[in-house]
Amino acid sequence: MLNNNSNNIEAQKTMELPLKIRDDGVYLTWDHLWATVSHKEDTKKNILEEVSGYACPGQVLAIMGPSGCGKSTLLDALAGRLDMNTKQSGQILVNGHKQALAYGTLAYVTQDDALVTTLTLQETVYYSSELQLPASMSKAEKRKRADDCIKEMGLQKAINTRIGGWGSKGLSSGERRRLSICIEILTHPKLLFLDEPTSGLDSAASFYVMSRIVGNERRKGRTIIASIHQPSSQVFRLFDNLCLLSAGKTVYFGPAREANEFFAAQGYPCPTLQNPADHFLELINKDFDDYDVDEDIEEGCLLDRKSTEENVNILLNSYKSSENFQRVRGIIAKISNQNGERLETNKRHASFSTQCQVLTRRSFVNMYRDLGYYWARFLVYLILAFGLGTIFYDLGSTYNSIQAKGWLLMFVSSFLTFMSIGGFPSFVEDMKVFKRERLNGHYGTTSFVVANTLSSMPYLLLVSLIPGAITYYLPGLKRDYPDFLYFAMVLFSCMLLVESLMMIVASIVPNFLMGIIVGAGVQGLMILGAGFFRLPNDLPKPFWKYPLYYISFTKYAYQGLFKNEFQGLEIPNNQGTSPPSMISGDVILKDIWQVETSYSKWVNLAILLGMVVLYRLLFLIIIKLSETLKPAIKALVMRSSRQIMQVDSSS
């Protein structure tokens, strides 16, 4: 009875904590949080097991642990970013309320810095400020906000330096990381998530980056949660609280400065001059239990690697029975019961028209500066155009020119447009930037699709006109100017179609190699079913004639160009008649090429342009479906997992 009373008194003391609740910050708590991944073999793996903790305004919470311990999973769970394959259970509260984190209150800086590499640092921040900040702010106010954020991150000296990427020197790793943070804090979020902010940086750069972040964000009262693999001793001293994970379980949660005392109490003191973070990770890393250390090296080691499992079990049990654990439970209860202010859920972005305008300008500048985006392809198109023009030079208007002109037009509408697949690497980079910015709520999917389409049109028009003129006039096709314009418009439509197709592939296929294979395969099928290699009447009806022949955009390009060239022509037929009779263009179209002449060439062009719109709409639908279905499927999975857990517990 006395023991029970003393326990109740101790629990009551832990509930009466000196935690002052602020009205202007975000308190995040998570209690008994589980995350489980289901594999194809119907096996389940627990990534997180009964993890509990809290994060407070003006403080930095570091989530540490060896690789694969669940750091990033915990960060994603708290930010609401877990994928559909991960089942989540437990309670996550924001200021004591169960609600989704809204745009403008949350900033998430990923481990990979997905940035537009051709822009300067200042341009990157300026464009982001115009996209993220509301329409009520003037352009001058947005620029000032951007300049202030650049100063906060100490990036003034690099404002005119390009981001840089493959083949070009640009910002350093530390500057890129600070730039990624700078972009995300433009909206003055109250909650900042950092996924491995020191990854790829040396100890000095890591300390400089983290001290900049911590100093600025603490002053602003932001709640900072960072997953970090192995910080230096200087970086470790910047943390207020520490969450130490091992195989998804909490080994320690509490003030970072008290972690040494906790480990020493369990018989694992940190040696003098050793980094506490290194000491903790050596104790709880199970990856090298079977690794034999040389005796000479082992003499300098401070623990027996073969006893790591035992070390972890001791620490887990000690933490659950410690006073610190009771204090954490009390703080979680106090924050959860505060019934604080609900976060604003309707924070405004820039207007749709502003988003389209800014994204179009940014994309246009990127395409202009990136030599591999269009200029390298433009050079290849010029070489191919001269090749085709000289091979088919001066075809004339004889009977033998009919077949040669057919081959030429086929090469133009299929082979030249096929080369647009060369832009796929750039599309992949665009999609990386889009996914990061869209996940952080910078702009809408529709504005991205519209801007991507508008910005590419001038370059495709240039490619259509100059190489198209070389290919058109050297072989001596119809000399009328309107006929050339039609030729260029068909070429432009086909290139825009292929780019639309490759954007669809880039949004679906997970990697670069598969994207090239899928894109080339789809285009190859379109060419084979277009009715040139086998005339339309000779195509096998299953699949090739129905439906591929009618959905192949190459078919409409062929037929439009054939009509443009042969309709109205009179070509002498010198095959066995003397004097030669004249064969009309309509006969050539019907009997030789089996072209459908029941409608004009302008219908073929209209169908091509309609396909461009259809492909872009399909691209938009795919992106939107991936966004709308993911939360619904995730919610369904979470409900079913909770029901399964309830059944298991009752049984």
XYZ file of C-alpha atoms in Angstrom:
651
model
C 0.000 0.000 0.000
C 2.847 2.345 0.887
C 4.613 1.469 -2.335
C 1.487 2.273 -4.364
C 1.068 5.614 -2.598
C 4.706 6.514 -3.168
C 4.387 5.595 -6.862
C 1.289 7.757 -7.210
C 3.036 10.667 -5.505
C 6.042 10.254 -7.813
C 3.793 10.111 -10.883
C 1.987 13.231 -9.670
C 5.309 15.002 -9.290
C 6.305 14.113 -12.821
C 3.027 15.553 -14.095
C 3.770 18.881 -12.351
C 6.539 19.861 -14.720
C 8.190 23.271 -15.125
C 7.155 23.386 -18.804
C 5.836 26.788 -19.778
C 3.368 26.540 -22.643
C 3.871 29.254 -25.270
C 0.963 30.656 -27.244
C 2.906 31.460 -30.414
C 4.593 28.133 -31.137
C 3.850 24.605 -32.289
C 3.984 21.711 -29.825
C 4.166 18.298 -31.436
C 3.627 15.091 -29.470
C 3.562 11.463 -30.531
C 2.521 8.576 -28.323
C 2.866 4.797 -28.880
C 3.723 5.349 -32.519
C 4.139 2.238 -34.679
C 5.194 2.006 -38.336
C 5.045 -1.321 -40.162
C 6.076 -2.193 -43.708
C 4.461 -5.106 -45.547
C 6.614 -7.059 -47.995
C 5.531 -9.039 -51.049
C 6.030 -12.300 -49.211
C 3.204 -11.328 -46.803
C 5.764 -10.648 -44.115
C 5.728 -7.542 -41.952
C 8.595 -5.593 -40.485
C 8.251 -3.070 -37.686
C 10.212 0.079 -38.507
C 9.020 1.911 -35.379
C 7.808 0.247 -32.180
C 5.930 2.193 -29.484
C 7.894 5.390 -29.988
C 6.835 8.392 -27.892
C 8.179 11.913 -27.612
C 7.601 15.633 -28.014
C 9.014 18.734 -29.697
C 8.693 22.281 -28.346
C 9.058 25.792 -29.826
C 12.509 27.356 -29.756
C 14.146 23.956 -29.262
C 15.998 21.489 -31.477
C 15.130 17.796 -31.283
C 17.740 15.500 -32.821
C 16.682 12.022 -33.923
C 19.784 9.828 -33.897
C 20.636 6.197 -34.424
C 22.500 3.818 -36.746
C 21.473 3.332 -40.374
C 18.104 1.617 -40.722
C 16.974 2.401 -37.174
C 13.884 4.370 -38.323
C 15.078 7.992 -38.163
C 13.687 9.067 -41.536
C 10.534 7.000 -40.993
C 9.840 8.796 -37.713
C 10.467 12.166 -39.376
C 8.131 11.286 -42.275
C 5.459 10.014 -39.878
C 5.492 13.248 -37.880
C 5.335 15.321 -41.082
C 2.558 13.169 -42.563
C 4.737 11.907 -45.426
C 4.778 8.146 -44.983
C 4.286 6.200 -48.213
C 1.322 3.924 -48.836
C 3.291 0.740 -48.092
C 3.875 1.816 -44.489
C 1.104 1.287 -41.963
C 1.032 3.752 -39.102
C -0.704 3.584 -35.735
C -0.515 5.666 -32.591
C -1.372 9.256 -31.757
C 0.236 12.393 -33.203
C -1.057 15.711 -31.845
C -0.348 19.300 -32.876
C -0.911 21.680 -29.944
C -3.059 19.000 -28.373
C -5.217 18.550 -31.492
C -5.330 15.760 -34.039
C -4.981 17.631 -37.322
C -2.964 17.647 -40.516
C -0.073 20.064 -40.726
C -1.069 22.953 -42.997
C 0.877 24.678 -45.758
C 2.869 27.590 -44.390
C 3.157 26.136 -40.885
C 5.426 23.264 -41.922
C 8.745 23.207 -43.787
C 10.454 19.948 -44.725
C 14.036 19.974 -46.043
C 14.862 16.678 -47.719
C 18.239 14.992 -47.714
C 18.626 15.435 -51.489
C 18.924 19.021 -52.721
C 16.663 18.935 -55.799
C 17.256 22.379 -57.310
C 17.218 23.967 -60.773
C 20.955 23.806 -61.438
C 21.133 26.577 -64.061
C 19.730 29.310 -61.811
C 21.788 31.525 -59.528
C 21.236 31.380 -55.788
C 19.433 34.728 -55.787
C 17.207 33.753 -58.724
C 16.270 30.514 -57.000
C 15.139 32.289 -53.823
C 13.386 35.071 -55.757
C 11.402 32.644 -57.886
C 10.451 30.642 -54.781
C 9.313 33.785 -52.969
C 7.057 34.744 -55.886
C 5.579 31.236 -55.925
C 5.044 30.674 -52.218
C 4.132 34.056 -50.790
C 0.524 35.269 -51.101
C -0.771 37.628 -53.790
C -1.481 40.258 -51.111
C 2.277 40.903 -50.853
C 3.855 43.186 -53.429
C 6.813 42.084 -55.525
C 9.094 44.399 -53.543
C 7.931 42.830 -50.256
C 8.583 39.359 -51.610
C 12.069 40.357 -52.732
C 12.790 41.827 -49.297
C 11.608 38.616 -47.602
C 13.895 36.649 -49.934
C 16.893 38.908 -49.206
C 16.283 38.591 -45.452
C 16.259 34.792 -45.679
C 19.478 34.843 -47.722
C 21.127 36.942 -45.006
C 19.835 34.636 -42.274
C 21.546 31.686 -43.931
C 24.762 33.670 -44.569
C 24.592 33.289 -48.349
C 25.152 36.917 -49.414
C 28.545 36.217 -51.010
C 27.122 33.523 -53.286
C 23.978 35.276 -54.554
C 25.270 35.448 -58.150
C 26.664 31.909 -58.207
C 24.747 29.302 -60.147
C 23.604 26.184 -58.331
C 25.710 24.017 -60.616
C 25.365 20.373 -61.464
C 26.832 17.780 -63.774
C 29.766 19.259 -65.675
C 29.583 22.700 -64.072
C 31.030 24.036 -60.825
C 28.580 25.873 -58.612
C 27.652 26.145 -54.962
C 29.368 24.009 -52.353
C 27.477 21.241 -50.560
C 27.025 23.388 -47.470
C 25.723 26.315 -49.503
C 23.269 24.077 -51.361
C 21.989 22.711 -48.073
C 21.529 26.193 -46.617
C 19.825 27.276 -49.844
C 17.347 24.382 -49.547
C 16.532 25.548 -46.022
C 16.349 29.173 -47.145
C 13.676 28.292 -49.727
C 11.529 26.472 -47.187
C 11.565 29.172 -44.494
C 10.298 31.934 -46.829
C 6.763 31.432 -45.483
C 8.018 31.754 -41.867
C 6.874 28.257 -40.879
C 6.486 27.398 -37.218
C 7.706 23.820 -37.619
C 10.902 22.820 -39.425
C 11.820 19.225 -40.349
C 15.386 18.507 -41.462
C 16.283 15.127 -42.957
C 20.042 14.541 -42.546
C 20.999 18.254 -42.818
C 24.729 17.461 -42.468
C 24.847 14.608 -44.991
C 27.868 14.931 -47.280
C 29.431 17.742 -45.245
C 32.682 17.697 -43.292
C 32.654 18.426 -39.561
C 33.456 22.139 -39.963
C 30.793 22.678 -42.641
C 28.293 20.651 -40.595
C 28.823 22.836 -37.546
C 28.570 26.059 -39.555
C 25.350 24.955 -41.281
C 23.716 23.686 -38.089
C 24.768 26.694 -35.995
C 23.236 28.987 -38.624
C 20.006 26.992 -38.613
C 19.752 26.585 -34.858
C 20.683 30.193 -34.049
C 18.184 31.714 -36.464
C 15.334 29.319 -35.805
C 15.636 29.453 -32.025
C 15.369 33.229 -32.117
C 12.184 32.938 -34.144
C 10.711 30.355 -31.761
C 10.427 27.633 -34.393
C 10.114 23.984 -33.511
C 12.999 22.111 -35.148
C 13.151 18.329 -35.611
C 16.202 16.913 -37.381
C 17.213 13.368 -38.201
C 20.977 13.179 -38.095
C 23.275 10.207 -38.514
C 26.527 10.993 -36.729
C 27.027 14.607 -35.624
C 30.337 15.974 -34.446
C 30.735 16.890 -30.792
C 30.274 20.581 -31.644
C 27.035 19.878 -33.516
C 25.829 17.599 -30.737
C 26.097 20.445 -28.231
C 23.611 22.461 -30.306
C 20.763 20.021 -29.603
C 18.242 20.629 -26.835
C 16.613 17.186 -26.846
C 17.759 13.827 -28.138
C 15.753 10.867 -29.432
C 18.037 7.859 -29.753
C 16.666 4.909 -31.734
C 17.876 1.356 -32.188
C 15.955 -0.992 -34.488
C 12.891 1.237 -34.227
C 12.843 1.342 -30.408
C 13.581 4.290 -28.136
C 16.830 3.820 -26.251
C 16.771 7.330 -24.829
C 14.582 10.435 -25.076
C 15.261 13.573 -23.128
C 17.636 16.508 -22.807
C 20.775 15.957 -24.890
C 23.006 17.226 -22.078
C 21.671 14.511 -19.738
C 22.296 11.624 -22.140
C 25.857 11.091 -20.885
C 24.595 10.858 -17.329
C 21.959 8.306 -18.319
C 24.466 6.070 -20.143
C 26.986 6.358 -17.309
C 24.335 5.279 -14.808
C 23.859 2.076 -16.801
C 27.590 1.331 -16.768
C 28.451 2.885 -20.154
C 30.278 6.163 -19.386
C 31.553 8.206 -22.303
C 35.372 8.274 -22.246
C 37.193 11.556 -22.044
C 37.863 13.266 -25.391
C 35.395 11.003 -27.232
C 32.429 12.373 -29.115
C 29.272 11.401 -27.174
C 27.409 10.730 -30.432
C 30.079 8.229 -31.516
C 29.921 6.543 -28.121
C 26.133 6.153 -28.217
C 26.117 4.771 -31.749
C 28.869 2.254 -30.987
C 26.804 0.918 -28.106
C 23.550 0.428 -30.026
C 24.716 -0.464 -33.564
C 23.824 -4.110 -34.205
C 25.081 -4.217 -37.786
C 28.559 -5.436 -36.826
C 27.816 -7.987 -34.107
C 29.547 -10.717 -36.106
C 32.476 -8.562 -37.155
C 35.820 -9.687 -35.724
C 38.076 -6.826 -34.706
C 41.834 -7.306 -34.705
C 43.281 -7.650 -31.236
C 45.526 -4.607 -31.648
C 42.529 -2.487 -32.604
C 40.229 -4.088 -30.044
C 42.490 -2.928 -27.208
C 41.472 0.649 -28.003
C 37.760 -0.175 -28.233
C 35.560 0.661 -25.281
C 32.954 -2.042 -25.737
C 32.595 -5.623 -26.826
C 30.828 -5.586 -30.197
C 29.503 -9.108 -29.656
C 27.453 -7.884 -26.698
C 25.605 -5.138 -28.595
C 22.272 -6.955 -28.328
C 22.736 -7.183 -24.592
C 23.758 -3.515 -24.407
C 20.629 -2.443 -26.253
C 18.341 -4.579 -24.063
C 19.875 -3.139 -20.897
C 19.451 0.414 -22.182
C 15.860 -0.196 -23.333
C 14.813 -1.623 -19.987
C 16.689 1.038 -18.062
C 15.060 3.838 -20.035
C 11.529 2.486 -19.514
C 12.106 2.243 -15.763
C 13.919 5.564 -15.442
C 12.684 8.813 -13.955
C 13.413 10.449 -17.294
C 10.833 8.166 -18.974
C 8.204 9.255 -16.446
C 9.116 12.868 -17.065
C 8.657 12.396 -20.827
C 5.264 10.779 -20.207
C 4.286 13.716 -18.025
C 5.362 16.320 -20.590
C 3.461 14.495 -23.359
C 0.357 14.432 -21.155
C 0.689 18.114 -20.256
C 1.152 19.223 -23.876
C -1.642 16.936 -25.102
C -4.078 18.401 -22.560
C -3.262 22.040 -23.264
C -6.025 22.405 -25.900
C -3.935 25.017 -27.676
C -4.573 26.989 -30.824
C -5.413 25.060 -33.982
C -3.072 25.749 -36.863
C -4.330 27.763 -39.787
C -5.324 25.465 -42.639
C -6.028 27.914 -45.452
C -2.832 29.875 -45.824
C -2.790 31.345 -49.326
C -0.266 30.849 -52.097
C 0.363 33.134 -55.016
C -2.497 33.287 -57.510
C -2.779 30.707 -60.286
C -1.839 33.231 -62.975
C 1.217 34.326 -60.978
C 2.317 30.724 -60.508
C 1.993 30.045 -64.246
C 3.906 33.208 -65.110
C 6.742 32.609 -62.643
C 7.118 28.920 -63.489
C 7.117 29.691 -67.213
C 9.865 32.295 -66.773
C 11.921 29.981 -64.574
C 11.546 27.041 -66.935
C 12.353 29.191 -69.973
C 15.568 30.450 -68.329
C 16.506 26.905 -67.372
C 15.996 25.642 -70.924
C 17.975 28.556 -72.352
C 20.976 28.043 -70.053
C 21.052 24.250 -70.067
C 23.045 23.303 -73.161
C 21.772 19.744 -73.044
C 18.078 20.651 -72.830
C 17.512 21.972 -76.368
C 20.731 23.416 -77.799
C 22.551 20.065 -78.097
C 19.436 18.583 -79.665
C 19.167 21.595 -81.965
C 22.707 20.926 -83.205
C 21.854 17.254 -83.775
C 18.716 18.286 -85.660
C 20.777 20.581 -87.897
C 23.205 17.767 -88.714
C 20.356 15.327 -89.421
C 18.526 17.944 -91.485
C 21.609 18.530 -93.653
C 22.002 14.766 -93.943
C 18.439 14.238 -95.117
C 18.562 17.307 -97.335
C 21.704 16.176 -99.151
C 20.703 12.504 -99.432
C 17.341 13.473 -100.972
C 18.699 16.524 -102.778
C 16.600 17.872 -105.677
C 14.126 15.024 -106.043
C 12.237 16.740 -108.830
C 8.743 15.729 -109.978
C 9.328 12.480 -111.835
C 7.566 9.197 -111.199
C 10.646 7.900 -109.352
C 10.422 10.825 -106.921
C 7.132 9.530 -105.486
C 8.797 6.801 -103.450
C 11.755 9.019 -102.494
C 9.458 11.766 -101.233
C 7.504 9.191 -99.232
C 10.697 7.967 -97.572
C 11.770 11.541 -96.845
C 8.457 12.498 -95.249
C 8.477 9.300 -93.202
C 11.972 10.079 -91.869
C 10.951 13.642 -91.016
C 7.771 12.724 -89.119
C 9.183 9.721 -87.267
C 12.984 9.745 -87.159
C 13.427 13.471 -86.464
C 10.672 13.557 -83.856
C 12.019 10.352 -82.330
C 15.130 12.339 -81.379
C 13.027 14.334 -78.899
C 13.558 11.409 -76.546
C 16.975 12.983 -75.904
C 15.303 15.481 -73.598
C 14.245 12.772 -71.143
C 17.162 13.326 -68.707
C 16.115 16.964 -68.386
C 12.485 15.918 -67.855
C 13.601 13.638 -65.012
C 15.415 16.526 -63.312
C 12.339 18.723 -63.769
C 10.181 16.069 -62.131
C 12.555 15.821 -59.151
C 12.302 19.554 -58.549
C 8.536 19.457 -59.068
C 7.999 16.587 -56.618
C 10.007 18.348 -53.897
C 8.305 21.674 -54.385
C 4.847 20.183 -54.808
C 5.233 18.013 -51.700
C 6.079 21.176 -49.771
C 3.051 22.958 -51.252
C 4.856 25.631 -53.285
C 2.380 25.591 -56.192
C -0.305 23.561 -57.934
C 0.049 20.768 -60.474
C -1.985 22.556 -63.150
C 0.276 25.616 -63.103
C 3.323 23.342 -63.471
C 1.889 21.545 -66.522
C 0.817 24.821 -68.161
C 4.194 26.466 -67.529
C 6.158 23.447 -68.755
C 4.160 23.455 -72.000
C 4.430 27.195 -72.656
C 8.149 27.449 -71.886
C 9.088 24.631 -74.298
C 7.119 25.975 -77.278
C 9.593 28.678 -78.475
C 12.483 26.181 -78.559
C 10.456 23.519 -80.344
C 9.289 26.142 -82.818
C 12.913 27.075 -83.503
C 13.809 23.409 -84.047
C 10.824 22.996 -86.361
C 11.545 26.047 -88.535
C 15.322 26.005 -89.137
C 16.090 22.257 -89.506
C 12.634 21.918 -91.093
C 13.489 24.509 -93.760
C 16.741 22.685 -94.569
C 14.924 19.357 -94.872
C 12.116 20.907 -96.904
C 13.890 23.072 -99.486
C 17.050 21.067 -100.267
C 15.088 18.040 -101.574
C 12.860 20.401 -103.556
C 9.465 19.773 -101.994
C 6.572 22.109 -102.841
C 7.909 25.644 -103.078
C 4.767 27.401 -101.854
C 5.322 29.188 -98.537
C 1.991 28.028 -96.969
C 2.931 24.419 -97.699
C 6.232 24.866 -95.834
C 4.426 26.421 -92.875
C 2.131 23.397 -92.733
C 5.193 21.110 -92.899
C 6.790 23.006 -89.978
C 3.561 22.961 -87.958
C 3.271 19.174 -88.312
C 6.905 18.773 -87.248
C 6.300 21.117 -84.277
C 3.165 19.183 -83.240
C 5.002 15.841 -83.402
C 7.882 17.136 -81.256
C 5.467 18.554 -78.717
C 3.622 15.240 -78.714
C 6.800 13.248 -78.089
C 7.817 15.587 -75.268
C 4.349 15.193 -73.745
C 4.704 11.431 -73.989
C 8.115 11.511 -72.308
C 6.758 13.714 -69.501
C 4.066 11.079 -68.889
C 6.763 8.406 -68.782
C 8.887 10.523 -66.408
C 5.932 10.820 -64.011
C 5.335 7.045 -63.944
C 8.650 5.240 -64.455
C 10.902 5.233 -61.378
C 14.314 5.634 -63.016
C 16.153 7.047 -66.006
C 17.041 3.782 -67.774
C 13.513 2.392 -67.603
C 12.177 5.722 -68.863
C 14.353 5.639 -71.982
C 13.347 2.029 -72.668
C 9.625 2.632 -72.173
C 9.619 5.899 -74.139
C 11.539 4.408 -77.070
C 9.320 1.317 -77.023
C 6.082 3.314 -77.161
C 7.371 5.502 -79.986
C 8.574 2.445 -81.889
C 5.097 0.908 -81.696
C 3.564 4.161 -82.939
C 5.879 4.180 -85.976
C 5.323 0.502 -86.797
C 1.540 0.882 -86.689
C 1.387 4.136 -88.663
C 0.853 2.489 -92.057
C 4.160 3.064 -93.812
C 6.324 -0.023 -93.328
C 3.169 -2.001 -94.108
C 0.463 -0.099 -95.943
C -2.783 0.367 -94.011
C -4.680 -2.322 -95.948
C -1.878 -4.836 -95.320
C -1.653 -4.325 -91.569
C -2.813 -7.302 -89.474
C -6.189 -6.315 -88.074
C -5.670 -7.490 -84.474
C -3.697 -4.878 -82.560
C -1.827 -3.296 -85.492
C -4.878 -2.047 -87.423
C -7.301 -1.970 -84.498
C -6.518 0.011 -82.411
C -2.852 0.990 -82.933
C -3.215 2.385 -86.472
C -5.947 4.777 -85.337
C -4.270 5.955 -82.122
C -0.774 6.361 -83.567
C 0.064 10.045 -83.864
C 2.691 9.159 -86.495
C -0.120 8.023 -88.822
C -1.719 11.467 -88.822
C 1.676 13.112 -89.359
C 2.415 10.813 -92.340
C -0.927 11.405 -93.959
C -0.920 15.143 -93.344
C 2.540 15.529 -94.907
C 1.621 13.260 -97.842
C -1.485 15.317 -98.564
C 0.518 18.525 -98.200
C 3.036 17.333 -100.798
C 1.027 15.357 -103.357
C -2.403 16.980 -103.495
C -2.630 19.193 -106.582
C 0.440 17.673 -108.260
C 0.499 16.152 -111.743
C 3.416 13.723 -112.146
C 4.273 12.061 -115.475
C 3.784 8.286 -115.416
C 6.604 6.901 -117.548
C 6.090 3.294 -116.504
C 5.338 1.526 -119.806
C 3.403 4.261 -121.636
C 4.687 6.371 -124.516
C 4.132 9.234 -124.430
C 3.882 9.175 -120.618
C 0.488 9.885 -119.115
C -0.007 12.164 -116.125
C -0.828 10.734 -112.696
C -2.623 12.996 -110.244
C -1.708 13.522 -106.611
C -5.043 12.115 -105.420
C -4.351 8.851 -107.267
C -0.900 8.679 -105.701
C -2.409 9.164 -102.244
C -5.166 6.563 -102.712
C -3.464 3.857 -104.757
C 0.208 4.070 -103.816
C 0.204 5.254 -100.193
C -3.395 4.291 -99.276
C -3.951 7.644 -97.561
C -7.445 8.505 -96.347
C -8.520 11.433 -98.544
C -12.044 11.838 -97.182
C -10.830 14.726 -95.033
C -8.269 17.483 -95.581
C -4.735 17.814 -94.309
C -5.925 20.395 -91.777
C -7.953 17.712 -90.034
C -4.744 15.697 -89.621
C -3.042 18.724 -88.062
C -6.038 19.368 -85.808
C -5.921 15.738 -84.619
C -2.211 16.111 -83.815
C -2.825 19.300 -81.824
C -5.757 17.624 -80.076
C -3.441 14.745 -79.123
C -0.997 17.282 -77.664
C -3.767 18.611 -75.413
C -4.881 15.057 -74.581
C -1.359 13.933 -73.636
C -0.823 17.006 -71.461
C -4.175 16.439 -69.765
C -3.203 12.813 -69.210
C 0.069 13.992 -67.665
C -1.885 16.316 -65.362
C -4.384 13.588 -64.416
C -1.610 11.121 -63.556
C 0.046 13.635 -61.228
C -3.236 14.619 -59.595
C -4.313 10.996 -59.136
C -1.024 10.173 -57.442
C -1.722 13.028 -54.998
C -5.421 12.406 -54.355
C -5.328 8.609 -54.222
C -2.288 8.397 -51.970
C -3.950 9.961 -48.881
C -7.165 7.951 -49.459
C -5.313 4.659 -49.834
C -3.102 5.536 -46.875
C -6.139 6.277 -44.684
C -7.758 3.002 -45.761
C -4.594 1.063 -44.965
C -4.319 2.740 -41.551
C -7.956 1.954 -40.698
C -7.582 -1.673 -41.705
C -4.323 -1.998 -39.760
C -5.978 -0.585 -36.624
C -8.848 -3.049 -36.989
C -6.407 -5.927 -37.403
C -4.488 -4.811 -34.305
C -7.730 -4.563 -32.323
C -8.712 -8.100 -33.366
C -5.255 -9.387 -32.478
C -5.337 -7.728 -29.067
C -8.813 -9.047 -28.291
C -7.853 -12.561 -29.334
